[in-house]
């Protein structure tokens, strides 16, 4: 009898813990849709639309975040600005100017947030098949309810979200219902080179992306990615070409760190190891991850992390920490 009572107590405690924890399994994914189509003589431009999604066990979107790293550089006379700084459209807020200069119904950030909310509850296939039509703004929604709050082009949003729902750059995790999702992009142009009479110049506006799911102020899941588009121009600032083969995560083994750099593992594997290492940390703890400098740059000082990630981590640290800060 005593054994039966003890067993019932254990079962009751287990059921209570399960009910209180409310833990469920989710998937965090991130996708990037990039083009350099708006570049023109005298100005290089990269538009990288990024989406982060949290999916439930049925593949339905629980949460979505969108942003665009729209990076522009004046290349008149073939010159570049390696110290240039960039803000995303979400960071710019009202300063982006769609209302002030384009008579839009709402600013870009507000319209993007409306689209984020619209896709909640949808699968990747349902997002892919959102009805659209073409007008003076581009490819826009036909759904009157969505169009009332989002009149701008949505094709890049759709492409990035569908990618984010895939398995290419995703991680599964368990958490309760009170989770928030953050997304960030950090762009630099420090590797750009000017043109001269003998050599073309190359604009390298490279972006790091990070997404973080937060619960009780700590990261429960994170992913990261990076893009390295290149735009070439002559000494007169005339665009001569552009190159973009895919994000580092999309390139996988084709990125070539193992084949050409004798790395311990390819970029995608090392980046996933770093993202996993940030789980359980706050944004400030990620920023404070100890590093040491060697021939690869600033690498982990922690021997456990270094065993799976020997590449420079400062960019990933900064963007995942920023994504944690931006969680909402």
XYZ file of C-alpha atoms in Angstrom:
328
model
C 0.000 0.000 0.000
C 2.827 2.375 0.928
C 4.582 1.589 -2.358
C 1.374 2.366 -4.283
C 0.973 5.690 -2.501
C 4.617 6.572 -3.168
C 4.197 5.710 -6.848
C 1.071 7.844 -7.103
C 2.909 10.766 -5.479
C 5.769 10.473 -7.975
C 3.315 10.360 -10.879
C 1.460 13.365 -9.504
C 4.697 15.313 -9.137
C 5.745 14.401 -12.682
C 2.400 15.480 -14.120
C 2.528 18.732 -12.162
C 6.055 19.479 -13.414
C 5.034 18.762 -17.009
C 1.951 20.944 -16.740
C 3.896 23.800 -15.152
C 6.793 23.665 -17.564
C 4.507 23.824 -20.614
C 7.456 22.785 -22.757
C 6.899 22.269 -26.477
C 9.186 21.545 -29.413
C 9.807 24.266 -31.973
C 12.115 24.950 -34.917
C 13.989 28.209 -35.484
C 14.964 28.971 -39.066
C 16.437 31.864 -41.028
C 16.486 32.655 -44.749
C 18.018 35.381 -46.938
C 16.915 36.672 -50.354
C 19.600 38.914 -51.907
C 19.958 40.929 -55.087
C 22.137 43.731 -56.456
C 19.620 44.771 -59.126
C 19.366 48.376 -57.924
C 23.065 49.076 -58.445
C 23.796 51.703 -61.082
C 26.769 53.638 -62.373
C 28.018 55.756 -59.491
C 26.243 53.729 -56.810
C 26.593 50.141 -55.634
C 23.613 48.677 -53.811
C 22.856 45.381 -52.075
C 19.350 44.491 -50.891
C 19.370 41.486 -48.560
C 15.938 40.584 -47.201
C 16.193 38.324 -44.161
C 13.480 36.396 -42.350
C 13.520 34.439 -39.109
C 10.678 32.115 -38.147
C 9.714 29.896 -35.258
C 7.685 26.873 -36.376
C 5.579 24.544 -34.230
C 5.604 20.746 -34.523
C 3.088 20.959 -37.390
C 5.266 23.311 -39.425
C 3.075 26.342 -38.772
C 4.657 29.723 -38.128
C 4.422 30.767 -34.481
C 6.505 33.905 -34.872
C 8.163 35.758 -37.762
C 10.650 38.612 -37.989
C 11.667 40.486 -41.152
C 14.328 43.020 -42.039
C 16.327 44.273 -45.011
C 20.027 45.071 -45.023
C 19.855 47.677 -47.784
C 23.445 48.826 -48.251
C 24.399 51.621 -50.642
C 27.781 53.131 -51.519
C 28.707 56.098 -53.686
C 31.377 54.882 -56.124
C 31.784 58.040 -58.172
C 35.261 58.095 -59.760
C 35.800 54.516 -58.602
C 36.298 55.447 -54.956
C 34.995 53.444 -51.971
C 34.293 54.180 -48.323
C 35.732 51.348 -46.261
C 34.571 53.018 -43.037
C 30.931 53.208 -44.142
C 28.282 52.197 -41.621
C 24.837 50.870 -42.453
C 21.454 50.546 -40.755
C 18.752 48.061 -41.680
C 15.298 49.225 -42.709
C 13.869 48.108 -39.359
C 16.557 50.046 -37.504
C 15.886 53.182 -39.556
C 12.207 53.260 -38.582
C 10.624 56.578 -39.576
C 13.959 57.769 -40.968
C 13.588 55.345 -43.882
C 11.170 57.896 -45.310
C 8.428 55.914 -47.062
C 5.774 58.129 -45.506
C 7.653 61.415 -45.733
C 8.877 60.965 -49.311
C 6.712 58.252 -50.825
C 3.225 59.034 -49.451
C 3.025 55.466 -48.117
C 0.144 54.420 -45.851
C 2.689 53.562 -43.149
C 6.445 53.392 -42.694
C 8.415 50.334 -43.838
C 8.852 48.919 -40.335
C 5.123 49.098 -39.593
C 4.199 47.448 -42.910
C 6.793 44.706 -42.397
C 5.431 44.006 -38.909
C 1.941 43.716 -40.385
C 3.238 41.085 -42.811
C 5.024 39.266 -39.968
C 1.704 38.979 -38.162
C -0.161 37.952 -41.320
C 1.946 34.812 -41.824
C 1.509 33.530 -38.247
C -0.382 30.231 -38.396
C 0.674 29.542 -41.990
C 2.967 26.824 -43.353
C 5.790 27.468 -45.817
C 3.579 26.244 -48.650
C 0.779 28.603 -47.651
C 3.202 31.538 -47.522
C 4.601 30.560 -50.920
C 1.083 30.630 -52.361
C -0.042 33.971 -50.910
C -1.996 35.581 -53.787
C -0.291 38.611 -55.319
C -0.755 41.082 -58.136
C 1.545 43.622 -59.764
C 1.037 47.372 -59.526
C 3.203 50.505 -59.398
C 4.736 49.340 -56.108
C 5.730 45.943 -57.496
C 4.373 42.537 -56.496
C 1.823 43.221 -53.754
C -0.823 41.273 -51.859
C -4.338 40.826 -53.227
C -5.798 40.024 -49.790
C -7.687 43.199 -48.848
C -7.087 42.703 -45.125
C -3.314 42.492 -45.637
C -3.298 45.236 -48.275
C -4.905 47.574 -45.755
C -1.717 47.485 -43.673
C 0.957 46.420 -46.185
C 0.891 47.944 -49.679
C 4.584 47.497 -50.544
C 6.231 44.721 -52.548
C 6.187 41.397 -50.664
C 7.864 38.943 -53.058
C 11.223 39.141 -51.240
C 9.451 38.619 -47.908
C 7.811 35.479 -49.259
C 11.078 34.111 -50.667
C 13.001 34.736 -47.421
C 10.266 33.226 -45.229
C 9.984 30.090 -47.371
C 13.754 29.662 -47.089
C 13.581 30.210 -43.328
C 10.994 27.445 -43.018
C 13.358 24.947 -44.674
C 16.066 22.820 -43.111
C 19.135 24.579 -44.528
C 19.679 26.917 -41.567
C 17.502 25.722 -38.724
C 17.660 24.235 -35.239
C 15.063 22.498 -33.066
C 14.568 23.460 -29.432
C 12.168 23.128 -26.536
C 10.606 26.057 -24.697
C 7.396 27.340 -23.164
C 4.864 29.639 -24.769
C 6.388 32.887 -23.482
C 9.186 33.144 -26.021
C 10.285 36.126 -28.086
C 12.160 36.243 -31.379
C 14.862 38.671 -32.448
C 16.562 39.266 -35.797
C 19.621 41.384 -36.617
C 21.962 42.229 -39.490
C 25.346 43.947 -39.304
C 27.052 45.162 -42.491
C 30.604 46.390 -43.069
C 32.492 47.526 -46.167
C 36.039 47.432 -44.788
C 37.307 44.967 -47.406
C 36.220 47.130 -50.366
C 38.925 48.362 -52.738
C 39.005 51.447 -54.982
C 39.509 51.347 -58.748
C 42.501 52.807 -60.536
C 43.666 53.034 -64.142
C 44.922 49.443 -64.082
C 42.539 47.639 -61.732
C 38.803 47.472 -61.201
C 37.472 48.396 -57.789
C 35.383 45.980 -55.732
C 32.605 46.977 -53.361
C 32.293 44.367 -50.616
C 29.328 45.218 -48.418
C 29.329 42.022 -46.365
C 26.520 41.260 -43.897
C 26.290 38.954 -40.894
C 22.810 37.822 -39.837
C 21.620 36.429 -36.530
C 18.354 35.224 -35.051
C 17.737 34.393 -31.403
C 14.795 32.981 -29.472
C 14.623 34.282 -25.917
C 12.982 32.892 -22.789
C 13.385 34.531 -19.386
C 16.128 36.769 -20.740
C 18.281 33.930 -22.061
C 18.851 32.455 -25.508
C 17.114 29.116 -26.051
C 17.952 28.862 -29.763
C 20.116 30.791 -32.217
C 21.190 30.662 -35.859
C 23.559 32.796 -37.899
C 24.552 33.295 -41.529
C 26.659 35.609 -43.674
C 26.716 36.987 -47.233
C 29.632 38.246 -49.306
C 28.273 39.885 -52.488
C 30.795 41.715 -54.659
C 30.151 44.555 -57.091
C 32.928 45.615 -59.477
C 33.371 49.024 -61.113
C 35.898 50.904 -63.213
C 37.781 54.094 -62.431
C 34.803 56.163 -63.622
C 32.402 54.437 -61.222
C 30.735 52.444 -63.992
C 29.385 49.085 -62.769
C 31.155 46.247 -64.597
C 29.658 43.232 -62.829
C 28.421 41.618 -59.638
C 28.858 38.249 -57.957
C 26.810 36.429 -55.351
C 26.809 32.642 -55.112
C 24.647 32.226 -52.016
C 24.882 32.680 -48.271
C 27.688 30.872 -46.463
C 25.151 28.486 -44.965
C 23.661 27.798 -48.411
C 27.102 27.205 -49.938
C 27.968 24.533 -47.381
C 31.098 22.651 -48.443
C 31.330 24.798 -51.592
C 32.439 27.721 -49.424
C 35.777 25.957 -49.381
C 37.213 26.468 -45.900
C 38.147 22.789 -45.702
C 39.245 22.337 -49.308
C 41.300 25.522 -49.568
C 41.961 26.613 -45.991
C 42.625 23.293 -44.235
C 39.921 24.171 -41.683
C 38.797 21.581 -39.114
C 35.260 21.888 -40.495
C 33.332 23.913 -43.064
C 31.946 27.369 -42.219
C 28.355 26.130 -41.829
C 29.334 23.454 -39.298
C 31.498 25.845 -37.287
C 28.795 28.532 -37.302
C 26.220 26.029 -36.040
C 28.599 25.004 -33.257
C 29.005 28.640 -32.226
C 25.261 29.333 -32.323
C 24.647 26.271 -30.116
C 27.289 27.576 -27.675
C 25.261 30.771 -27.093
C 22.240 28.838 -25.782
C 21.632 29.606 -22.117
C 23.433 32.955 -22.317
C 22.142 36.517 -22.146
C 22.980 39.075 -24.834
C 25.681 40.581 -22.622
C 27.186 37.163 -21.906
C 27.435 36.522 -25.655
C 29.195 39.858 -26.144
C 31.586 38.933 -23.342
C 32.594 35.499 -24.696
C 36.395 35.381 -24.195
C 38.502 35.437 -27.360
C 42.154 35.220 -28.227
C 43.910 36.331 -31.387
C 45.755 34.061 -33.806
C 46.298 33.771 -37.565
C 42.551 33.281 -38.081
C 41.598 36.424 -36.163
C 39.745 36.596 -32.861
C 38.876 33.000 -32.015
C 37.331 31.348 -28.932
C 39.467 31.153 -25.812
C 37.226 28.384 -24.478
C 38.907 25.084 -25.420
C 35.564 23.266 -25.658
C 34.210 25.735 -28.218
C 37.562 25.943 -30.001
C 37.396 22.193 -30.623
C 34.472 22.771 -32.997
C 34.896 26.426 -34.026
C 38.383 27.725 -34.840
C 37.382 30.632 -37.091
C 36.940 34.294 -36.112
C 33.794 34.695 -34.023
C 33.515 38.436 -33.352
C 30.974 39.016 -36.137
C 28.789 36.140 -34.964
C 29.056 37.291 -31.362
C 27.911 40.797 -32.235
C 24.989 39.833 -34.472
C 23.548 37.097 -32.217
C 23.816 39.418 -29.190
C 22.062 42.141 -31.167
C 19.334 39.718 -32.232
C 18.828 38.870 -28.552
C 18.520 42.597 -27.787
C 15.954 43.033 -30.571
C 13.729 40.131 -29.457
C 10.043 41.044 -29.215
